[in-house]
Coordinates of C-alpha atoms in Angstrom, one line a residue:
X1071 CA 2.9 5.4 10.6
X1072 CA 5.9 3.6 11.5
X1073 CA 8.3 5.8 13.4
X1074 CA 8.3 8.5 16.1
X1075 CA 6.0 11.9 16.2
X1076 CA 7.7 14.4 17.2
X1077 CA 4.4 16.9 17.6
X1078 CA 0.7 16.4 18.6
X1079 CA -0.6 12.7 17.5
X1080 CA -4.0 13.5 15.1
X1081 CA -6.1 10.9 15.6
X1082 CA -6.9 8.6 12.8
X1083 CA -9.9 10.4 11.4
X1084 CA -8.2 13.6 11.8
X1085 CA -5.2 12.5 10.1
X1086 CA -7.3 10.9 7.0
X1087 CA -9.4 13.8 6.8
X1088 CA -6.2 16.7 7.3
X1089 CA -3.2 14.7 6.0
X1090 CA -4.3 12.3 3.4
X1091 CA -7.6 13.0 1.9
X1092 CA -8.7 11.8 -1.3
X1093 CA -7.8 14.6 -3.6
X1094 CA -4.4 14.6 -2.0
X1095 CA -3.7 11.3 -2.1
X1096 CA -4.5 10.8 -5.7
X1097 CA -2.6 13.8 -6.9
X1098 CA 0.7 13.2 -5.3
X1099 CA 0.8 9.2 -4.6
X1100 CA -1.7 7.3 -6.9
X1101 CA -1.1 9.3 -9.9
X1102 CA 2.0 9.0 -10.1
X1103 CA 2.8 5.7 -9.1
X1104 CA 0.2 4.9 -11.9
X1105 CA 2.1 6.6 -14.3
X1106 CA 5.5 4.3 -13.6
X1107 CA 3.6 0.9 -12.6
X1108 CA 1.1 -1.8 -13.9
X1109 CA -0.1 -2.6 -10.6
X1110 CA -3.2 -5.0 -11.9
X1111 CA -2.6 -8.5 -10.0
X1112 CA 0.8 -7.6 -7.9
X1113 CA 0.8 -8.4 -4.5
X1114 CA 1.6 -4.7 -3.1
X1115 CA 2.8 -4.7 0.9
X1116 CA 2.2 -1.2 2.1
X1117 CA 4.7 -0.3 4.8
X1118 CA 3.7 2.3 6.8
X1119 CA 0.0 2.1 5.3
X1120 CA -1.7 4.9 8.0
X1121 CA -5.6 4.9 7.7
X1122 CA -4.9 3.0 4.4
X1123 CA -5.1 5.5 2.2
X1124 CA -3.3 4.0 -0.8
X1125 CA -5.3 0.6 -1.0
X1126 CA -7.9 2.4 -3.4
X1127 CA -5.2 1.4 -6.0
X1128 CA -5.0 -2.2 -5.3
X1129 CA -7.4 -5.2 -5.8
X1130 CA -8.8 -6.0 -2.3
X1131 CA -7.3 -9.8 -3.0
X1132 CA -3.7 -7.8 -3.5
X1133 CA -3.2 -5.2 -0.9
X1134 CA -1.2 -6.2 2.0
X1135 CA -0.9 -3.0 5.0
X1136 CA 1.3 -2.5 8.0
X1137 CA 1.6 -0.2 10.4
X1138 CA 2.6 -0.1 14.3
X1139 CA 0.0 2.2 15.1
X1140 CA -2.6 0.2 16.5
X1141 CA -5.5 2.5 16.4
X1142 CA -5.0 3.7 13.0
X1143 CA -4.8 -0.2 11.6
X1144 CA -8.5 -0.7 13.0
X1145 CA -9.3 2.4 11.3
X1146 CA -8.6 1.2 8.1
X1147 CA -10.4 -2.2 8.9
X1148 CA -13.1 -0.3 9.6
X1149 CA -12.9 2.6 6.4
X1150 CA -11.4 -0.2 3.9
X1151 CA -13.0 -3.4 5.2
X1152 CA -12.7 -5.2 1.8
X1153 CA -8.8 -4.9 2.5
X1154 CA -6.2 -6.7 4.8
X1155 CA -4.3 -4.7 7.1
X1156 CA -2.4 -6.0 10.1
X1157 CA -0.5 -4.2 13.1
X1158 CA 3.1 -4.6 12.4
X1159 CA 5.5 -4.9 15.6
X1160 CA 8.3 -3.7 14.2
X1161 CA 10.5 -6.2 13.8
X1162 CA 9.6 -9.3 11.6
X1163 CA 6.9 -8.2 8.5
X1164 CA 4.1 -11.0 8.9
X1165 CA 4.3 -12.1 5.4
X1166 CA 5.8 -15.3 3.9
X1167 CA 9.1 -15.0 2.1
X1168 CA 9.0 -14.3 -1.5
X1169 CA 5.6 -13.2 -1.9
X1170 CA 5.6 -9.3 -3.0
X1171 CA 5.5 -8.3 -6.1
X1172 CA 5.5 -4.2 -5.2
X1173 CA 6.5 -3.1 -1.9
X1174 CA 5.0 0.7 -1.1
X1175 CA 6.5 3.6 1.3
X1176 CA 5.4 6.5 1.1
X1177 CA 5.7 8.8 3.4
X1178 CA 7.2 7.1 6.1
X1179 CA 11.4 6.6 5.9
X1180 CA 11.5 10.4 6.6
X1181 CA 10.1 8.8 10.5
X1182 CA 12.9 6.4 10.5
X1183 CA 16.3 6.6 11.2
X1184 CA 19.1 5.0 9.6
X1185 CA 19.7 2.2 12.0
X1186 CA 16.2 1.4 11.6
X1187 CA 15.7 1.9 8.3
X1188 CA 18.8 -1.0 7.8
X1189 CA 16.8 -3.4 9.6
X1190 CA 13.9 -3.2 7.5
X1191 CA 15.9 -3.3 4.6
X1192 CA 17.0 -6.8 5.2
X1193 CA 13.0 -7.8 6.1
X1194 CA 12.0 -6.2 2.8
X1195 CA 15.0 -8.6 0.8
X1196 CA 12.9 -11.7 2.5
X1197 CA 9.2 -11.1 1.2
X1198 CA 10.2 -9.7 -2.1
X1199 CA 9.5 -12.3 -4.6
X1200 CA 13.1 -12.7 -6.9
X1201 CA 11.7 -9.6 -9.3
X1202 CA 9.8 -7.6 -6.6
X1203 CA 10.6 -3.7 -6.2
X1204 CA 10.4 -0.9 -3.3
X1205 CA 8.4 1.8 -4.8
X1206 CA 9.6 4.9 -2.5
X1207 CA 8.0 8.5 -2.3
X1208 CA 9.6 10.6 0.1
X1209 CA 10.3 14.3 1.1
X1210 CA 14.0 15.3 0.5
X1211 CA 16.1 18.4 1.1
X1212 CA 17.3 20.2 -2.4
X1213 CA 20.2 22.5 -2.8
X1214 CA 17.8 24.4 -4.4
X1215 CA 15.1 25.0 -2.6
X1216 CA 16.1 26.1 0.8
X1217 CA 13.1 28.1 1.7
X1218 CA 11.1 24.7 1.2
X1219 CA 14.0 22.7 3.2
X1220 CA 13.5 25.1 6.2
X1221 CA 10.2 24.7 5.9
X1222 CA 10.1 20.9 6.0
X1223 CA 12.3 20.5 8.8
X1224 CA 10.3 23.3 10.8
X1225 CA 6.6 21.7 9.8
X1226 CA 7.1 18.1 9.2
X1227 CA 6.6 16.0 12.2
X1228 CA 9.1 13.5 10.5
X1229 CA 13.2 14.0 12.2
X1230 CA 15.5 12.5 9.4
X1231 CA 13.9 14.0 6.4
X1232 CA 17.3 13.6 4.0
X1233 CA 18.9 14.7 0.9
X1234 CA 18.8 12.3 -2.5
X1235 CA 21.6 11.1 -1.7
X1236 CA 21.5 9.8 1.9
X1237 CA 18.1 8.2 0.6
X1238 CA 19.6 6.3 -1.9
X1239 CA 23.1 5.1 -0.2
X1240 CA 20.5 3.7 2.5
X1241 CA 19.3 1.3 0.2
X1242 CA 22.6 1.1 -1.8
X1243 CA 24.3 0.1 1.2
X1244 CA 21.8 -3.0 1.7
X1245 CA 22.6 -4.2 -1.7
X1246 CA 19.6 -2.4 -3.6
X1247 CA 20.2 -0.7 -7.1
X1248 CA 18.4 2.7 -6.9
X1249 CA 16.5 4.6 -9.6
X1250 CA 15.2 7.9 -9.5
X1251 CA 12.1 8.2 -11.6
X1252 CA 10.6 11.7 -10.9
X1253 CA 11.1 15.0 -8.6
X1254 CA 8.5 17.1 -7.8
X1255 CA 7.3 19.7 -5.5
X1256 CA 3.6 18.8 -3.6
X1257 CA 1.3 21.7 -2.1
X1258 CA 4.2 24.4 -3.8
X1259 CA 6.5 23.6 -0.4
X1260 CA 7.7 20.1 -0.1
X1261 CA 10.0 18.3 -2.5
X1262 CA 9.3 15.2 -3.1
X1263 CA 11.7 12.4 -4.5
X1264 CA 10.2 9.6 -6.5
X1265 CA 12.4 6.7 -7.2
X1266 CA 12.6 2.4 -7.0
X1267 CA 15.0 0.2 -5.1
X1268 CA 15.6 -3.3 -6.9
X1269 CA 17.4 -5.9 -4.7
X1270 CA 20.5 -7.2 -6.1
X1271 CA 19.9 -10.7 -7.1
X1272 CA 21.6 -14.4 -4.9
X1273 CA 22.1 -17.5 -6.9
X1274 CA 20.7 -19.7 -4.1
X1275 CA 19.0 -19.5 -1.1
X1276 CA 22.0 -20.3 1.0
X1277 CA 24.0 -17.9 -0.2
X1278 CA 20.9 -14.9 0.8
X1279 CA 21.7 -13.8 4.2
X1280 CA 18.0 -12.4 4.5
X1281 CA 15.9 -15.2 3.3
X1282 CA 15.0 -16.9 7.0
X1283 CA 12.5 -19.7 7.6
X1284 CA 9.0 -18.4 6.3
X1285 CA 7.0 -21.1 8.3
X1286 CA 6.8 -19.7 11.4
X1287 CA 4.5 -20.6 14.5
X1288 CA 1.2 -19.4 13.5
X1289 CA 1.6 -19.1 10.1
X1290 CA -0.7 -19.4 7.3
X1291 CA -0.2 -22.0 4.8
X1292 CA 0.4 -20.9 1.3
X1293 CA -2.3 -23.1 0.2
X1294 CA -4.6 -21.0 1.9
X1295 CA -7.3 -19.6 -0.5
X1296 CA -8.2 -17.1 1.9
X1297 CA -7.4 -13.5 1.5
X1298 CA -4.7 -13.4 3.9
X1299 CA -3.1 -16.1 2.3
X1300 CA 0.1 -14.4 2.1
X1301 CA 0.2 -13.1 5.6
X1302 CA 1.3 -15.0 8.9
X1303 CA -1.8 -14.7 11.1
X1304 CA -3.1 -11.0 12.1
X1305 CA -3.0 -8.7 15.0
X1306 CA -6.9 -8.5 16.3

């Protein structure tokens, strides 16, 4: 998970098992990010991926994961071997520019804070291909549910859960247009806020302060029929 615990780390079979087993995961991530998305054949990057939970819904020749957690990558290799995952070391994704269709966080900005989350922001306008989207499910604090606010920022090991708002003027402020597609509560106690972040379109490539050199040291050509042909070479 990328960001900070602030409680007792679960280690990556506890954390699959407790936090994001399969029921769970399908009810409150795949579902409805099936019900909003054809996601046959698009390139998903999944920031933040964990034990790799969400790669069930992606072609193994598709699914890109990332996370910094080390241990919890070679999980995933090892649950999930069929699909890529890579350590990511917080700074530069290892992917080629322009090559994401559909980039996935779920769970994870609420980890983040703002200065970080800005950073990324500017990654994320690199590898998104020209018509790629940031599909974003996230807790959120509602006016109207207090009980369940208190509860989040008592339980939730994440520090900068945020209102709809603040969520949106993140990506807003790093010229993303914002859509909320769907509230919901998950497990009776947490909202959840459901929505997409589209980067405003350049004209050129020299007028997009985000799009840097792709072709790196180390990196995969994209000619490479392999499938990590999208990814700069892997973490072990």
């Amino acid at each position: 998970m990328v960001g900070d615990s602030k409680i007792m780390y679960l280690s990556p079979g506890l954390y699959h098992r407790i936090i994001r087993p399969r029921w769970f995961t399908k009810t409150y991530i795949h579902d409805h990010i099936k019900s909003q998305f054809t996601v046959e054949n698009k390139i998903v990057l999944d920031f933040g991926c964990g034990t790799g939970a969400n790669c069930c819904m992606f072609g193994t020749e598709h699914y890109y994961g990332i996370d910094p957690d080390v241990n919890r990558v070679q999980f995933a290799k090892r649950l999930y071997p069929n699909h890529t995952f890579t350590i990511f070391d917080g700074k530069r994704i290892p992917m080629h520019n322009q090559t994401v269709d559909l980039l996935l966080i779920v769970a994870v900005l609420h980890h983040i804070s703002n200065e970080q989350i800005s950073e990324y922001l500017s990654e994320f306008h690199r590898v998104l291909k020209p018509d790629g989207k940031i599909i974003i499910i996230e807790p959120y604090l509602s006016r109207k549910k207090k009980f369940n606010n208190w509860f989040m920022t008592r339980y939730d090991d994440g520090e900068y859960i945020r209102n709809e708002d603040d969520y949106l003027q993140l990506f807003n402020n790093q010229r993303y247009d914002c859509t909320v597609l769907k509230k919901f509560q998950k497990l009776l106690l947490y909202n959840e806020i459901f929505f997409i972040a589209v980067p405003k379109p350049k004209n050129t490539q020299n007028d997009n302060p985000f799009l840097k050199p792709s072709f790196d040291e180390g990196v995969i050509p994209m000619n490479d029929t392999s499938q990590g042909k999208f990814f700069t070479n892997e973490a072990p």
